[in-house]
Amino acid sequence: MTILLTGAAGFIGMHVAEALLARGERVVGLDNVNGYYDVRLKQARLARLAGRNGYDFVKADLADRDSMAALAAAHPEITRIVHLAAQAGVRYSMQDPYAYVASNVLGHLGILELARHAKRLDHLVYASSSSVYGANQTLPFSEADRVDTPLSLYAATKRADELMGYAYGHLFGVPQTGLRFFTVYGPWGRPDMAYWLFAEAIMAGEPIDLFDGGTLRRDFTYIDDIVAGVVGALDRPPVAVSDAPPVRLLNIGNNRSESVATLIALLESALGRRAMIREVPRPRADVAETFADIAAIATLTGFAPATPLSVGIPRFAAWFQGWRHRGGAG
Ligand SMILES: NC(=O)c1ccc[n+]([C@@H]2O[C@H](COP(=O)([O-])OP(=O)(O)OC[C@H]3O[C@@H](n4cnc5c(N)ncnc54)[C@H](O)[C@@H]3O)[C@@H](O)[C@H]2O)c1
């Protein structure tokens, strides 16, 4: 089986690529290695994949039609796609909204078009986000809930991906699974996310910007659990039932909502230092709480998250200290 994996230089992409290669799949990784955060981290991730049996890498931008056409022509053998490349980050979408439409809307269309014309394709799995639940107040968040109140442009582009996917399922029968990831963390993680920013500030003796006194709550999901869920979903392409398109949406979270104050306490104990706190109001793009109902993915794949925050944060902290010690190099 040949799998196109977009976002291979990214946090989740590198881990999913490793898991697929470990079980003997052929993987074509794609990424534009952009400078949204430290490119050395992306390069170090790519270096972990380079040279492995069955792995190829293509540096290309999803939104570039010629590059996507060349990719499709060079790899007619692609049977599955794991599409993780995106402009991520909730708050940054207030600073550079165009980057979100370019990568997450135009880029997502590039993948849908590739999938539509790939003769041997039987499943496209793509990253959506818990942020699509926006102002939804019903907890835990269920796939049956309404998702028409996005609080950020990032969330709006992820919801657009789900809707575009539905249309391609209906029109062209492209089999798809959209995964709504809930706050993913772990080794080789993302420097723009709270757990990393907090760890960096704690080690540097600088204050942490804490929203609303640490009362925000998140369903924090450890990377190994995410990888198991992505691979489990990938292995089960949806089938069309009568007139319904072969598309589905699944939450993938830890099924526990924990406060940001708990996250900080775990980081303090793992790093052996106290945090300095600077209280600031919550930005309008951030939701108060996320909490995943995971019954659907559990029923479909047997997904059962096995890593509580109290285990995952010390693992992240140990990796983070090594990364810092090496001066931010692989
Ligand atoms: N990490 C989380 O907590 C989380 C939560 C919800 C959803 N997601 C989604 O999961 C996916 C993976 O997230 P991640 O945390 O690994 O992020 P990441 O930023 O580490 O990885 C995304 C990768 O995509 C690449 N990319 C961006 N735009 C591109 C383009 N136009 N063409 C080619 N490559 C491009 C980037 O260079 C990057 O390496 C994203 O779609 C993200 O929106 C992540």
Coordinates of C-alpha atoms in Angstrom, one line a residue, residues 119-315:
K119 CA -7.6 5.8 -9.7
R120 CA -6.5 3.5 -6.9
L121 CA -7.5 5.6 -4.0
D122 CA -9.8 4.0 -1.4
H123 CA -9.5 6.3 1.6
L124 CA -8.6 9.9 2.4
V125 CA -8.1 10.7 6.1
Y126 CA -7.7 14.3 7.0
A127 CA -7.2 16.5 10.0
S128 CA -10.0 18.6 11.3
S129 CA -10.1 20.1 14.7
S130 CA -12.0 20.3 18.0
S131 CA -12.1 24.1 17.3
V132 CA -15.0 23.5 14.9
Y133 CA -17.2 23.1 18.0
G134 CA -16.6 26.9 18.7
A135 CA -19.2 28.3 21.0
N136 CA -20.9 25.0 21.6
Q137 CA -21.8 24.7 25.3
T138 CA -22.9 21.0 25.4
L139 CA -20.2 18.8 26.9
P140 CA -18.7 16.5 26.0
F141 CA -18.6 17.6 22.3
S142 CA -20.3 15.0 20.1
E143 CA -20.1 14.6 16.3
A144 CA -23.9 15.1 16.3
D145 CA -23.6 18.7 17.7
R146 CA -24.1 21.7 15.6
V147 CA -20.8 23.2 14.4
D148 CA -21.8 26.6 12.9
T149 CA -20.3 29.0 15.5
P150 CA -16.5 29.0 14.9
L151 CA -14.6 31.4 17.2
S152 CA -11.6 31.8 14.9
L153 CA -10.8 31.8 11.2
Y154 CA -8.7 28.7 11.8
A155 CA -11.9 26.9 13.0
A156 CA -13.9 28.2 10.1
T157 CA -11.3 26.9 7.6
K158 CA -11.4 23.4 9.3
R159 CA -15.1 23.4 9.1
A160 CA -14.9 24.4 5.5
D161 CA -12.7 21.3 4.9
E162 CA -15.4 19.1 6.3
L163 CA -18.0 20.6 4.1
M164 CA -15.9 20.5 1.0
G165 CA -15.2 16.9 1.8
Y166 CA -18.8 16.1 2.1
A167 CA -19.5 17.6 -1.4
Y168 CA -16.6 15.5 -2.9
G169 CA -18.0 12.4 -1.3
H170 CA -21.4 13.2 -2.7
L171 CA -20.3 14.2 -6.2
F172 CA -17.4 11.9 -6.8
G173 CA -17.6 9.2 -4.2
V174 CA -14.3 10.1 -2.5
P175 CA -14.2 7.9 0.7
Q176 CA -13.1 10.1 3.6
T177 CA -12.7 10.3 7.3
G178 CA -12.3 13.7 9.0
L179 CA -10.6 13.5 12.4
R180 CA -11.4 16.2 14.9
F181 CA -8.1 16.3 16.9
F182 CA -8.3 17.6 20.5
T183 CA -5.1 19.4 21.8
V184 CA -2.3 17.0 20.8
Y185 CA 0.9 17.1 22.8
G186 CA 4.1 15.1 23.3
P187 CA 7.7 14.7 22.2
W188 CA 8.6 16.5 18.9
G189 CA 5.6 18.8 19.6
R190 CA 4.7 22.2 18.4
P191 CA 6.5 25.3 19.7
D192 CA 3.4 27.6 19.3
M193 CA 1.2 25.5 21.7
A194 CA 0.7 26.3 25.4
Y195 CA 2.5 23.3 26.8
W196 CA 5.6 24.2 24.9
L197 CA 5.4 27.9 25.5
F198 CA 4.9 27.3 29.2
A199 CA 7.8 24.8 29.4
E200 CA 10.1 27.4 27.6
A201 CA 9.0 30.2 30.0
I202 CA 9.5 28.0 33.1
M203 CA 13.0 27.0 32.0
A204 CA 13.9 30.6 31.1
G205 CA 12.5 32.0 34.4
E206 CA 10.1 34.2 32.4
P207 CA 6.4 34.7 33.2
I208 CA 3.7 32.6 31.6
D209 CA 0.7 34.5 30.1
L210 CA -2.1 32.7 31.9
F211 CA -5.7 33.2 30.5
D212 CA -8.5 33.6 33.0
G213 CA -6.6 32.4 36.0
G214 CA -5.8 28.9 34.5
T215 CA -9.5 28.0 34.4
L216 CA -9.6 27.2 30.7
R217 CA -10.0 23.5 30.2
R218 CA -8.8 21.2 27.4
D219 CA -9.0 17.6 26.4
F220 CA -5.3 17.0 26.1
T221 CA -4.4 14.0 23.9
Y222 CA -1.0 12.3 23.9
I223 CA 0.6 11.8 20.5
D224 CA 0.9 8.0 20.7
D225 CA -2.9 7.8 21.3
I226 CA -3.5 10.1 18.3
V227 CA -1.2 7.9 16.1
A228 CA -3.1 4.8 17.1
G229 CA -6.4 6.5 16.3
V230 CA -5.2 7.9 12.9
V231 CA -3.9 4.5 11.8
G232 CA -7.0 2.7 13.1
A233 CA -9.2 5.0 11.1
L234 CA -7.0 4.8 8.0
D235 CA -7.4 1.0 8.1
R236 CA -11.2 1.2 7.9
P237 CA -12.3 3.1 4.8
P238 CA -16.0 4.1 4.9
V239 CA -18.3 2.4 2.5
A240 CA -21.2 4.1 0.8
V241 CA -24.6 3.1 2.2
S242 CA -27.4 3.6 -0.4
D243 CA -27.4 7.3 -1.3
A244 CA -25.3 8.6 1.6
P245 CA -21.7 9.7 0.6
P246 CA -18.9 7.6 2.0
V247 CA -17.7 10.3 4.5
R248 CA -17.6 10.4 8.2
L249 CA -16.3 12.7 11.0
L250 CA -14.8 11.4 14.2
N251 CA -13.6 13.1 17.4
I252 CA -10.2 11.9 18.6
G253 CA -9.4 13.0 22.1
N254 CA -8.5 11.7 25.5
N255 CA -12.1 12.0 26.8
R256 CA -11.0 14.0 29.8
S257 CA -11.2 17.7 30.3
E258 CA -8.4 19.2 32.4
S259 CA -7.6 22.7 33.5
V260 CA -4.6 24.7 32.3
A261 CA -3.7 25.1 36.0
T262 CA -3.3 21.3 36.2
L263 CA -1.1 21.4 33.0
I264 CA 1.2 24.0 34.6
A265 CA 1.5 22.1 37.9
L266 CA 2.5 18.9 36.0
L267 CA 5.1 20.9 34.0
E268 CA 6.5 22.5 37.2
S269 CA 6.9 19.1 38.8
A270 CA 8.4 17.5 35.6
L271 CA 10.8 20.4 35.0
G272 CA 11.7 20.9 38.7
R273 CA 11.0 24.6 38.7
R274 CA 8.2 27.0 39.6
A275 CA 6.3 28.9 37.0
M276 CA 6.0 32.7 37.2
I277 CA 2.4 33.7 36.3
R278 CA 1.2 36.8 34.5
E279 CA -2.6 36.9 34.4
V280 CA -4.2 38.1 31.1
P281 CA -7.7 37.9 29.7
R282 CA -8.6 35.1 27.4
P283 CA -8.2 36.1 23.7
R284 CA -11.5 36.0 21.8
A285 CA -10.3 33.2 19.6
D286 CA -9.8 30.7 22.5
V287 CA -12.7 28.6 23.7
A288 CA -13.3 28.1 27.4
E289 CA -13.4 24.3 27.3
T290 CA -13.0 21.3 25.1
F291 CA -14.0 17.8 25.9
A292 CA -14.3 14.9 23.4
D293 CA -17.0 12.3 23.2
I294 CA -15.0 9.4 21.7
A295 CA -17.7 6.7 21.5
A296 CA -17.8 6.8 17.7
I297 CA -14.1 6.2 17.1
A298 CA -14.0 3.7 19.9
T299 CA -16.8 1.7 18.3
L300 CA -15.2 1.9 14.9
T301 CA -11.6 1.2 15.7
G302 CA -11.3 0.1 19.3
F303 CA -9.6 3.4 20.1
A304 CA -8.9 3.7 23.8
P305 CA -6.5 6.5 24.9
A306 CA -4.0 5.1 27.3
T307 CA -1.9 8.1 28.3
P308 CA -3.2 10.4 31.0
L309 CA -1.8 14.0 31.2
S310 CA 0.2 13.0 34.3
V311 CA 2.1 10.4 32.3
G312 CA 2.4 12.3 29.0
I313 CA 3.6 15.6 30.4
P314 CA 6.7 14.1 32.0
R315 CA 7.5 12.4 28.7

